[in-house]
Short mmCIF file of C-alpha atoms and ligand atoms in Angstrom, two decimals:
data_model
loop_
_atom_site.label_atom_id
_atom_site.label_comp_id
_atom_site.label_asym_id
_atom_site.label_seq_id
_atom_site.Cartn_x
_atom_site.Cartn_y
_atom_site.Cartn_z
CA UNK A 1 158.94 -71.92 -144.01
CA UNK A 2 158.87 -68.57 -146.01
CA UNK A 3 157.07 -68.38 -149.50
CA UNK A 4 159.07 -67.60 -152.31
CA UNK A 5 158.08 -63.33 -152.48
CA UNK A 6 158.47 -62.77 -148.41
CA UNK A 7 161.08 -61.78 -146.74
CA UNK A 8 162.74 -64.52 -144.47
CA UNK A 9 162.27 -63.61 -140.55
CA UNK A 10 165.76 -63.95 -139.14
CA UNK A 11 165.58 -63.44 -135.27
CA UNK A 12 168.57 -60.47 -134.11
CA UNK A 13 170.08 -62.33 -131.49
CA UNK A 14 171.84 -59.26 -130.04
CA UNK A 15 168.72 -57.46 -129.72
CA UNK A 16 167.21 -60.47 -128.14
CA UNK A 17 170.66 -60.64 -125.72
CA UNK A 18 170.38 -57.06 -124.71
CA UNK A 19 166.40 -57.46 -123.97
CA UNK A 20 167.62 -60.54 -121.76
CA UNK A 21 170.59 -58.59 -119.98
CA UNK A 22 167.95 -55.95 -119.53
CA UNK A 23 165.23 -58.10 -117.68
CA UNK A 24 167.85 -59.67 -116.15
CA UNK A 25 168.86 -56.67 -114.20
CA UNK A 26 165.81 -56.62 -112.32
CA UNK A 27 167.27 -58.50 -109.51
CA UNK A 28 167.85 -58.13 -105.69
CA UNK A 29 170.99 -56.46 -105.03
CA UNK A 30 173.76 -58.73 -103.93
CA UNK A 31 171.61 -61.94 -104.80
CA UNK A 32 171.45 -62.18 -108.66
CA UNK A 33 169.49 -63.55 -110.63
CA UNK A 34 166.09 -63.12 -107.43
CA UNK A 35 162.98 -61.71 -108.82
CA UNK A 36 160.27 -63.47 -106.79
CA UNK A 37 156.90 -63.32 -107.84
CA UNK A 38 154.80 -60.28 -106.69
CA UNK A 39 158.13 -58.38 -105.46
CA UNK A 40 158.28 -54.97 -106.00
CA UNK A 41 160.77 -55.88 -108.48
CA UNK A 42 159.21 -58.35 -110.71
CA UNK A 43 156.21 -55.56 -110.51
CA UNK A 44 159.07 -52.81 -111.98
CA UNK A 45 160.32 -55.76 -114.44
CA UNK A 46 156.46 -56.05 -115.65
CA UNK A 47 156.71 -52.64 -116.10
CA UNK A 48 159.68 -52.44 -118.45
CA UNK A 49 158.32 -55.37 -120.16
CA UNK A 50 154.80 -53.17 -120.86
CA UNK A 51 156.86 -50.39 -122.17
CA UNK A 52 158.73 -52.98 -124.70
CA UNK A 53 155.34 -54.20 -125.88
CA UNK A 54 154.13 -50.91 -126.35
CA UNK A 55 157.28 -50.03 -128.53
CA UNK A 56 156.44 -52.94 -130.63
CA UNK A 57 152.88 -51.03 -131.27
CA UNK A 58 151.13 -54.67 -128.86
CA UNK A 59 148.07 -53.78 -127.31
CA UNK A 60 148.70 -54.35 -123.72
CA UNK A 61 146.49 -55.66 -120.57
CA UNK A 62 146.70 -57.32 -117.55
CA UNK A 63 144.07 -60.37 -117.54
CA UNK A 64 142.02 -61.40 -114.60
CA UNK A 65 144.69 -64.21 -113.70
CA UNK A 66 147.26 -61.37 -113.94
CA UNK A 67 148.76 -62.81 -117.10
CA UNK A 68 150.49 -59.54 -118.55
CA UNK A 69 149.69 -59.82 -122.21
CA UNK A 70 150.77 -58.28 -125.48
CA UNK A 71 148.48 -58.46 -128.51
CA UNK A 72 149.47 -58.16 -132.54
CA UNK A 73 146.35 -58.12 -134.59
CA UNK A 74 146.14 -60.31 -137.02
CA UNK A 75 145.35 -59.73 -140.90
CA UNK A 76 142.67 -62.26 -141.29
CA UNK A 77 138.91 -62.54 -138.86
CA UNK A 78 137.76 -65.31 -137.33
CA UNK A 79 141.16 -66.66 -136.55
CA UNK A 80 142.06 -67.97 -133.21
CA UNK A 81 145.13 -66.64 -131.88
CA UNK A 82 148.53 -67.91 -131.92
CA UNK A 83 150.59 -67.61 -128.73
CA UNK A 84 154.09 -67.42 -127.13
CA UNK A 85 155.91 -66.54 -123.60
CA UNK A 86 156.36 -67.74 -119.65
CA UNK A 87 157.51 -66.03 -116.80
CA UNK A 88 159.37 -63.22 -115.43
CA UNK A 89 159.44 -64.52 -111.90
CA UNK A 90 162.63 -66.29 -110.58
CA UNK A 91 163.15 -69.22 -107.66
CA UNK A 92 164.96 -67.54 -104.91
CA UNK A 93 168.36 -67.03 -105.74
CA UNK A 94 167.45 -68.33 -109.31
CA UNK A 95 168.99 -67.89 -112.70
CA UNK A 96 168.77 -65.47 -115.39
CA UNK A 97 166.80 -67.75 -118.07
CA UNK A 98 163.99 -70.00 -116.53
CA UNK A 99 160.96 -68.35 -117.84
CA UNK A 100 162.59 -64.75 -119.03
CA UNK A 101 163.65 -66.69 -122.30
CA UNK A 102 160.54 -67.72 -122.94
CA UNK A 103 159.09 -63.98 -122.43
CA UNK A 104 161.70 -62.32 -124.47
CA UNK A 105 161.98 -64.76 -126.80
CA UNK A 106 157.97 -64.08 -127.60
CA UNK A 107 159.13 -59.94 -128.04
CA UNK A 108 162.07 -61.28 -130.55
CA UNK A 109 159.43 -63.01 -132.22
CA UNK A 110 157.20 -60.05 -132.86
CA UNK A 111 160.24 -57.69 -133.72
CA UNK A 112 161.44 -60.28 -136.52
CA UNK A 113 158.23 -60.48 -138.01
CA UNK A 114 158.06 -56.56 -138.10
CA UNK A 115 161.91 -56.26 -139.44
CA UNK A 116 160.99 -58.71 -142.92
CA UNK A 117 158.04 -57.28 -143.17
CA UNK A 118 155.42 -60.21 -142.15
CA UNK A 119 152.36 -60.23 -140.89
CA UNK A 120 150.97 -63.27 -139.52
CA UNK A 121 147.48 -64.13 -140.06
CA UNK A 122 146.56 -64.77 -136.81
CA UNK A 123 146.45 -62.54 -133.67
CA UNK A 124 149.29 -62.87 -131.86
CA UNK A 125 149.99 -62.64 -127.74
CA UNK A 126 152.85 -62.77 -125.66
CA UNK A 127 152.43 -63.68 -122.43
CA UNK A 128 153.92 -63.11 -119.67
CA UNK A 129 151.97 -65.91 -117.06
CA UNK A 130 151.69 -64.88 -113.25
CA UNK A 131 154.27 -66.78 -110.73
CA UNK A 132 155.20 -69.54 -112.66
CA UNK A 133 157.70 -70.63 -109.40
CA UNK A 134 156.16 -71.43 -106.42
CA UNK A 135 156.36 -68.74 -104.28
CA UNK A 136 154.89 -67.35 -100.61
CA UNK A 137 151.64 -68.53 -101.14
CA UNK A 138 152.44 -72.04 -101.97
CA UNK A 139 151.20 -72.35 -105.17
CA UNK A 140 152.89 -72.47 -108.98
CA UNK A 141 151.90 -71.14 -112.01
CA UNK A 142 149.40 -68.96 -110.69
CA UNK A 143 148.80 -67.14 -114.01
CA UNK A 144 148.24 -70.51 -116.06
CA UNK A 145 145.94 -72.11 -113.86
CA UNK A 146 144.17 -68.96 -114.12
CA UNK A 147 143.75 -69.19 -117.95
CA UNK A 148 142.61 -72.71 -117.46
CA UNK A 149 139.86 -71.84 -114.61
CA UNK A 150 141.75 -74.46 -112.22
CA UNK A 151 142.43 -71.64 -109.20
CA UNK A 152 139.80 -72.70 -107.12
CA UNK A 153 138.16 -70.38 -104.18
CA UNK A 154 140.81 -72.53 -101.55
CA UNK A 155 143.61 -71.75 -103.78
CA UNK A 156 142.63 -67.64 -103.59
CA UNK A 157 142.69 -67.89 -100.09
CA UNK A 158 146.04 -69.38 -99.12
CA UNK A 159 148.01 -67.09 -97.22
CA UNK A 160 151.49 -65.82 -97.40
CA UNK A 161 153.63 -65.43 -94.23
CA UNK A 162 152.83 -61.11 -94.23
CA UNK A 163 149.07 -62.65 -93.55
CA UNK A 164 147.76 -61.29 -97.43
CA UNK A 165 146.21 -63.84 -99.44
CA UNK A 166 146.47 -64.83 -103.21
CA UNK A 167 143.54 -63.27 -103.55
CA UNK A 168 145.13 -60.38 -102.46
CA UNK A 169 148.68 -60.74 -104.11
CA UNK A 170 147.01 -61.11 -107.96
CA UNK A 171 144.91 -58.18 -107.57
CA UNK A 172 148.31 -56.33 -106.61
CA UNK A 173 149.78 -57.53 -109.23
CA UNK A 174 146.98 -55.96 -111.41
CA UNK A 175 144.58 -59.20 -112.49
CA UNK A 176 140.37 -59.60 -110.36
CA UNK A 177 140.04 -62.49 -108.02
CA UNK A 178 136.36 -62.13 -108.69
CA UNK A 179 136.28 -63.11 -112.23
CA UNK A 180 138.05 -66.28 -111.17
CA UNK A 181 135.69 -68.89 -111.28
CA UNK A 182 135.68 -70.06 -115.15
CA UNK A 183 138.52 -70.46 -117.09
CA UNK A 184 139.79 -67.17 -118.64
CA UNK A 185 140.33 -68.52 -122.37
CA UNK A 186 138.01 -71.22 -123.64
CA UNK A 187 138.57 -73.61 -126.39
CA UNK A 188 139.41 -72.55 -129.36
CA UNK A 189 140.27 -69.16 -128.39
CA UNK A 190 144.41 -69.89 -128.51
CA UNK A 191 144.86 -71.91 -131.75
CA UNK A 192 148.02 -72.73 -130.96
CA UNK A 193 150.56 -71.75 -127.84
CA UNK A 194 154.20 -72.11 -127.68
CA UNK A 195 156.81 -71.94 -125.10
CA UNK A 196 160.82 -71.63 -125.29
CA UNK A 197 162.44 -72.55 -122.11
CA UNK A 198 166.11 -74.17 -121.04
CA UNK A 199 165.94 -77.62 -120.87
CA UNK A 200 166.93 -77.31 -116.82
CA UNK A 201 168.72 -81.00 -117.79
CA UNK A 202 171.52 -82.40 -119.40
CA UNK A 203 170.38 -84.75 -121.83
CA UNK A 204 170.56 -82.10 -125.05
CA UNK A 205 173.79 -81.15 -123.83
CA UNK A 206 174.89 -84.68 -123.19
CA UNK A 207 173.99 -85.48 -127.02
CA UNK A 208 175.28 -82.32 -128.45
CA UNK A 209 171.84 -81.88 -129.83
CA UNK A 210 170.27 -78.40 -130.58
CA UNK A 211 166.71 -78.74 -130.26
CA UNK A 212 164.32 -80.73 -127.66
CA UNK A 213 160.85 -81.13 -129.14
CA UNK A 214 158.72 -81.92 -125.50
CA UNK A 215 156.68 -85.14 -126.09
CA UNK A 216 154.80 -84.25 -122.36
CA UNK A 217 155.15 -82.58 -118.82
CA UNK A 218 155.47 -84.06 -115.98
CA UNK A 219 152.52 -84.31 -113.02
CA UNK A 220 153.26 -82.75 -109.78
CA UNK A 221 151.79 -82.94 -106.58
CA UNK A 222 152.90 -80.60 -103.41
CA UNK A 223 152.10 -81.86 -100.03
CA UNK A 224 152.28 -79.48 -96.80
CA UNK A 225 153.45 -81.35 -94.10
CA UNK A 226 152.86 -79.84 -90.55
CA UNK A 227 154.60 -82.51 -87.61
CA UNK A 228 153.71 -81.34 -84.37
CA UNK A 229 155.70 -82.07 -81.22
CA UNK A 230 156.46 -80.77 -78.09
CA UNK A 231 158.66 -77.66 -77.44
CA UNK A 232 160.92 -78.76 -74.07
CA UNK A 233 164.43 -77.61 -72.78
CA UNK A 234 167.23 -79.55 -74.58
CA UNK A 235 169.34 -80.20 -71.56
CA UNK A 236 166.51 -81.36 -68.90
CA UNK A 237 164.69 -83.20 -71.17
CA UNK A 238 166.01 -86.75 -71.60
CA UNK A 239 166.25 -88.44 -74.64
CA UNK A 240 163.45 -90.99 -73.92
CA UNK A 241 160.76 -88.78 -73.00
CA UNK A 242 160.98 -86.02 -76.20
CA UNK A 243 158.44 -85.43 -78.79
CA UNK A 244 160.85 -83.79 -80.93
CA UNK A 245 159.27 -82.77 -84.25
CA UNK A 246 162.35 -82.20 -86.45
CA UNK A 247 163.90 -85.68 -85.59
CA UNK A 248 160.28 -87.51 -87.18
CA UNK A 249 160.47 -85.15 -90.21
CA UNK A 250 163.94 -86.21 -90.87
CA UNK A 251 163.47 -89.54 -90.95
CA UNK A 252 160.63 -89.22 -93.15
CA UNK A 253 162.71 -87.55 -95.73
CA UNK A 254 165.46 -90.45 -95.59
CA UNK A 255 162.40 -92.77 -96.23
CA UNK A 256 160.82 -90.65 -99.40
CA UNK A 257 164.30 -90.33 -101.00
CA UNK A 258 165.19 -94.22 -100.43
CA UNK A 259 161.66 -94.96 -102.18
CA UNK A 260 161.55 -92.66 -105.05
CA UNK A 261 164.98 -94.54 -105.38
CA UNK A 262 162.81 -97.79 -105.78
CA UNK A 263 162.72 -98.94 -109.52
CA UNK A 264 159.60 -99.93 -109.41
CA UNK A 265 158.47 -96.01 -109.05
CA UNK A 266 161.18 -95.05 -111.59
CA UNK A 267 161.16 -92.50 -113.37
CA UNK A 268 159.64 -90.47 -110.78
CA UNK A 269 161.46 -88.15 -108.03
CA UNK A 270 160.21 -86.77 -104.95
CA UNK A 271 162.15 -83.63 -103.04
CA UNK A 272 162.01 -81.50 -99.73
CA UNK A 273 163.06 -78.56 -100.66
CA UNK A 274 161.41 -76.48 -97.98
CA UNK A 275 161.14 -76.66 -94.16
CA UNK A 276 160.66 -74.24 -91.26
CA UNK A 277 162.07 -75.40 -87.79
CA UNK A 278 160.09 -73.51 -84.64
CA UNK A 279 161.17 -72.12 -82.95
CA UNK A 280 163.82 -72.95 -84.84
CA UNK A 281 166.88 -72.52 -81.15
CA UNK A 282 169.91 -74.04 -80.49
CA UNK A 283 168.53 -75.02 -76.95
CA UNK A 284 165.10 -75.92 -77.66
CA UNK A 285 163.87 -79.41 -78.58
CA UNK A 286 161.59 -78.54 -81.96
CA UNK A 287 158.18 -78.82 -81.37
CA UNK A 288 157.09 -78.26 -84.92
CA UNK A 289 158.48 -78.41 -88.71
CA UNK A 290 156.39 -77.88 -91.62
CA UNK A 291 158.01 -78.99 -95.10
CA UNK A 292 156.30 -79.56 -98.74
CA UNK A 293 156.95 -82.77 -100.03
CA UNK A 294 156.73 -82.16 -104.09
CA UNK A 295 156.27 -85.81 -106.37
CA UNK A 296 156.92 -85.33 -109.87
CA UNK A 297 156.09 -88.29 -112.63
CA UNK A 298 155.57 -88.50 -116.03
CA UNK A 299 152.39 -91.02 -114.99
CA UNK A 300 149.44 -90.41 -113.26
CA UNK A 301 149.29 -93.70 -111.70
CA UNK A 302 152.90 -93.22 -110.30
CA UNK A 303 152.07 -90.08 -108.83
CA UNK A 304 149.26 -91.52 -107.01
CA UNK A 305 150.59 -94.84 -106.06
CA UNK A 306 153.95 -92.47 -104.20
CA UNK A 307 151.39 -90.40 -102.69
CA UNK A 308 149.33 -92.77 -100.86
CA UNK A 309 152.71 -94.23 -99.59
CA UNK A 310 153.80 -90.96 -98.45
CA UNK A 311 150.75 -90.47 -96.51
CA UNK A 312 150.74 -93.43 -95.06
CA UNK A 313 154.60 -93.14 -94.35
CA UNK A 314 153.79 -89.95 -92.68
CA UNK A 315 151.42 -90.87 -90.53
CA UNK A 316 152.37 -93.43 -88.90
CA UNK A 317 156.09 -92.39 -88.10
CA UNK A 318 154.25 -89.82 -86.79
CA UNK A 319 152.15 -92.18 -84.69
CA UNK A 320 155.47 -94.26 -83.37
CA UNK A 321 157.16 -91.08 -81.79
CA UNK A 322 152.94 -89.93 -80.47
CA UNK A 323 153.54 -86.68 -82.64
CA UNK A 324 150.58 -85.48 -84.95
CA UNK A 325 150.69 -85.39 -88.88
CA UNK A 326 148.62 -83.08 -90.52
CA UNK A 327 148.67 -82.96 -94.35
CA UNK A 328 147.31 -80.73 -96.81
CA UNK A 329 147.50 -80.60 -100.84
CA UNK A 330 148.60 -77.39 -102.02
CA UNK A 331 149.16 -78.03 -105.40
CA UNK A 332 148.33 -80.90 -107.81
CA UNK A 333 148.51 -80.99 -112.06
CA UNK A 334 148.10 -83.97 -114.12
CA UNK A 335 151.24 -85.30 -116.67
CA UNK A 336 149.71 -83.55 -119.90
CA UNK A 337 150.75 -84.53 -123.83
CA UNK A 338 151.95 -81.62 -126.04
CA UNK A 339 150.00 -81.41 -128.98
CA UNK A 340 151.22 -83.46 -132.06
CA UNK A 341 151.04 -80.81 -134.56
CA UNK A 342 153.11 -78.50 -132.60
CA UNK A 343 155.62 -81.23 -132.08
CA UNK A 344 155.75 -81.93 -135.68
CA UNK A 345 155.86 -78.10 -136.62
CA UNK A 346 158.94 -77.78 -134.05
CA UNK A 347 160.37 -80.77 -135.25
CA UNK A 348 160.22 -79.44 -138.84
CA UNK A 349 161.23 -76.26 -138.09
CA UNK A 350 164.61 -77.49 -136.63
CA UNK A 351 164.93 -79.59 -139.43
CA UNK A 352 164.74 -77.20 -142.06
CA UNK A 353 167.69 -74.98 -139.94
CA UNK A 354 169.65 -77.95 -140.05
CA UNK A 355 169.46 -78.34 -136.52
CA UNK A 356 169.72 -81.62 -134.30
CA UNK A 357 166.98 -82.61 -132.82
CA UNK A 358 165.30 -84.90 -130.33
CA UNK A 359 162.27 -85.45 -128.80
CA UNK A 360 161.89 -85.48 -125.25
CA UNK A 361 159.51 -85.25 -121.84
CA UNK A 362 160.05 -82.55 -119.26
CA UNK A 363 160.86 -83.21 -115.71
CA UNK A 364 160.09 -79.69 -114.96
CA UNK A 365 156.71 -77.81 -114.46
CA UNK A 366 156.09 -75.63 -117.05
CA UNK A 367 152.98 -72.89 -117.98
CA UNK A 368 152.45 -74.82 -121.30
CA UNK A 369 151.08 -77.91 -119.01
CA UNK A 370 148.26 -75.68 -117.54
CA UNK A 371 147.46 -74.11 -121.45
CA UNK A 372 147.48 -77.13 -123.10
CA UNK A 373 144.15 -77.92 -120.82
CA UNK A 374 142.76 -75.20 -123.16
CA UNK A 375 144.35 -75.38 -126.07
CA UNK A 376 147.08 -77.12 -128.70
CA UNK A 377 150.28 -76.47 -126.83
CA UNK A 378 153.94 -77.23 -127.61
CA UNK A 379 157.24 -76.44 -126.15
CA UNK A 380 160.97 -75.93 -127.40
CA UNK A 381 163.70 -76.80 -125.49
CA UNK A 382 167.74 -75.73 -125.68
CA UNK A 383 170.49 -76.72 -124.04
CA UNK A 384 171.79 -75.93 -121.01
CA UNK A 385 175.46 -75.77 -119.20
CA UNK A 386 175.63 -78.60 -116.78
CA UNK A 387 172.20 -79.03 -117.12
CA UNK A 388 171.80 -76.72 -114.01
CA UNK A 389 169.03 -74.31 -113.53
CA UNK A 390 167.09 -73.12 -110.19
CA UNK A 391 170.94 -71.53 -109.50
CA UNK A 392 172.88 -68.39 -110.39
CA UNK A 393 175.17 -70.78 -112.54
CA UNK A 394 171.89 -71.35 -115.07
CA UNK A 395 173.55 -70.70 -118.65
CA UNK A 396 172.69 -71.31 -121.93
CA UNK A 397 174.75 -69.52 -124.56
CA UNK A 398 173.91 -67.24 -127.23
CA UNK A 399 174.18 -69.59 -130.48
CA UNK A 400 172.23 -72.25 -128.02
CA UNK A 401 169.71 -68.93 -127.75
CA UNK A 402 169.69 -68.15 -131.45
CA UNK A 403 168.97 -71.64 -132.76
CA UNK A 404 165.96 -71.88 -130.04
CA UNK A 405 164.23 -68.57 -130.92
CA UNK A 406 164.72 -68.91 -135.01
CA UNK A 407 162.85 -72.99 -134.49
CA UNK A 408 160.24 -70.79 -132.02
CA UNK A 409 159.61 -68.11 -134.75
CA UNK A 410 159.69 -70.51 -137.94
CA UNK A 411 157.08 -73.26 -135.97
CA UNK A 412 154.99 -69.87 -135.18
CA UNK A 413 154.93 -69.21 -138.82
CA UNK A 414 153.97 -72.69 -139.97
CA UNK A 415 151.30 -72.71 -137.45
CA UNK A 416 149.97 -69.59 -138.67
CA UNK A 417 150.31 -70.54 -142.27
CA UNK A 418 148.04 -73.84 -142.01
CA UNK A 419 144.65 -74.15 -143.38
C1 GLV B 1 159.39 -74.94 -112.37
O1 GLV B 1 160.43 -74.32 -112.37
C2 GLV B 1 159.35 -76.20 -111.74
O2 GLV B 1 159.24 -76.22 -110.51
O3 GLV B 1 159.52 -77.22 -112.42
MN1 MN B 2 161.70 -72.67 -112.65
MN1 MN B 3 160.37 -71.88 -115.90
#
């Protein structure tokens, strides 16, 4: 990976700890690890992460998409740039290393390179990409789609529950919802982007293997689901003559989990993960729930072929107990490949460390899916305790870190080294 003169770059992994413990403390008091997109706190963590690029002598800027970058110039013209990061934002009640790896892995990157000494020949950003989670407006990886120019003029008008819209929330968050309407980078512009995340699975862990090299991300597709009922008093209303909202949406949820169960779908999985009873009383019949239904498959064809089932499911359980259905897409992306080049680089790159390796897809969303619309994208994974993430419990440790950050910085400087 390094010619014979240079210097090797060795990441610091207690420098890279303490930026970690650092971010990490951004959090809501009493709740670690919460950071929720376009909370005052993930706007002071973005601030501490501006002042750490600045250290590192990055040119800094928010992007349209509010996409905080930080930019290393390059030593040679004409070059497209070479990329690394994710997200600050957490899941409610999240963990401490879904997406902040990836960020402060990209810093660790930068100060290696300056501690030996190198200077890559490409321009180099890390990103930190806009509410990666979904969050109160609905929609995920806000800052990615943005790159891409897939936020359409629906998407910048959902609305969150305090009535602002996203229009509204990534202006706040420093990016312009007017210059929304093509994508942000075109091709060619990122020669090649790579992302460090926890695997969020047990399958490295399982195998006692060091490195995942992702082969492909899975599609997603987020359905709003509004049933609507009738309100009535739950001791004079007898049981025959309810229209009681919450009882149809919980039967549909039995009947999505029984048939993402259903080998022929496999491997796909479907989840409710959200749903608001109103008005939500002990003594009231419900007369409406709205939930999300998410899909996730590594095929397109899957995806669809659950969907149209769901619909259909939807409506007419809704139709047996005279309720009404409405649905509403909030938030579709396509299974995407990772870029063969990358995947050989990381491969390599573990290789050469001595590291075990596999490759492997991702069951989880990630920014890379949206970038690699735009450009050659790849993505490292490391292992994770449990395999649990989306918790507090999330934990990888610090030689899991280590061996995940030295494979991000050595692919970073074989991709920069090609001809
Ligand atoms: C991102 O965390 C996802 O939802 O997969
Ligand atoms: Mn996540
Ligand atoms: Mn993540």
């Amino acid at each position: 990976m390094t010619a014979a003169n240079q210097t090797p770059v060795r990441i610091d992994n207690k420098r890279l700890a303490a930026r970690l413990e650092r971010l990490s403390q951004f959090t809501e008091p009493g709740k670690p690890w919460e950071r929720t997109a376009f909370s005052d706190l993930h706007v002071s963590a973005r601030e501490w992460l501006v002042e750490e690029m600045r250290v590192l002598g990055l040119e800094t800027e928010i992007d349209a998409g509010g996409n905080l970058i930080g930019r290393l110039q390059g030593t040679s013209n004409g070059l497209g740039t070479l990329a690394s990061g994710s997200h600050s934002d957490t899941v409610p009640s999240g963990g401490r290393f879904d997406g902040a790896l990836g960020v402060i892995a990209a810093l660790e990157v930068v100060s290696a390179l300056r501690d030996a000494g190198h200077r890559l020949r490409h321009p180099f950003e890390v990103i930190d990409f806009l509410a990666e989670e979904p969050n109160q407006y609905g929609l995920s990886c806000i800052g990615s789609r943005a790159m891409a120019g897939e936020l359409t003029p629906e998407n910048l008008e959902f609305t969150a529950p305090d009535g602002t819209s996203l229009a509204e929330g990534i202006r706040r968050m420093g990016g312009n919802p007017d210059k929304l309407n093509a994508p942000l980078r075109t091709k060619g512009d990122i020669a090649g982007f790579v992302e460090i995340h926890i695997e969020q699975g047990r399958v490295l862990e399982d195998a006692a293997e060091d490195i995942g090299v992702v082969t492909g991300i899975v599609g997603i597709t987020r359905i709003a689901v509004d049933i609507e009922g009738r309100a009535d008093h739950s001791g004079a209303t007898p049981m025959g003559l309810r229209k009681d909202a919450l009882v149809a949406a919980s039967l549909m949820i039995a009947a999505f989990d029984v048939q993402a169960h259903q080998d022929y779908y496999a491997p796909m999985v479907a989840t409710v993960g959200k749903l608001d009873v109103h008005p939500n009383a002990s003594n009231v019949v419900p007369g409406r729930v709205s939930f999300v239904l998410e899909i996730r498959a590594g095929q397109a064809a899957t995806l669809e072929r659950y969907h149209k089932w769901a619909d259909w499911t939807i409506r007419t359980m809704a139709e047996e107990r005279s309720l009404v259905a409405r649905t509403r897409i909030i938030g579709q992306s396509e299974p995407v490949a990772m870029d063969t080049d990358i995947q050989l680089a990381i491969s390599d790159a573990a290789s050469a460390s001595g590291y075990k390796y596999r490759s492997m897809p991702s069951g989880a969303g990630h920014d890379a899916a949206h970038v690699a619309l735009i450009a050659p994208a790849g993505m490292i994974f490391i292992p994770c305790l449990d395999g649990r993430s989306h918790c507090p419990e999330e934990f990888s440790d610090s030689e899991q870190i280590a061996r995940g950050v030295q494979s991000l910085v050595d692919t970073l400087i074989a991709l920069d080294n090609r001809q």
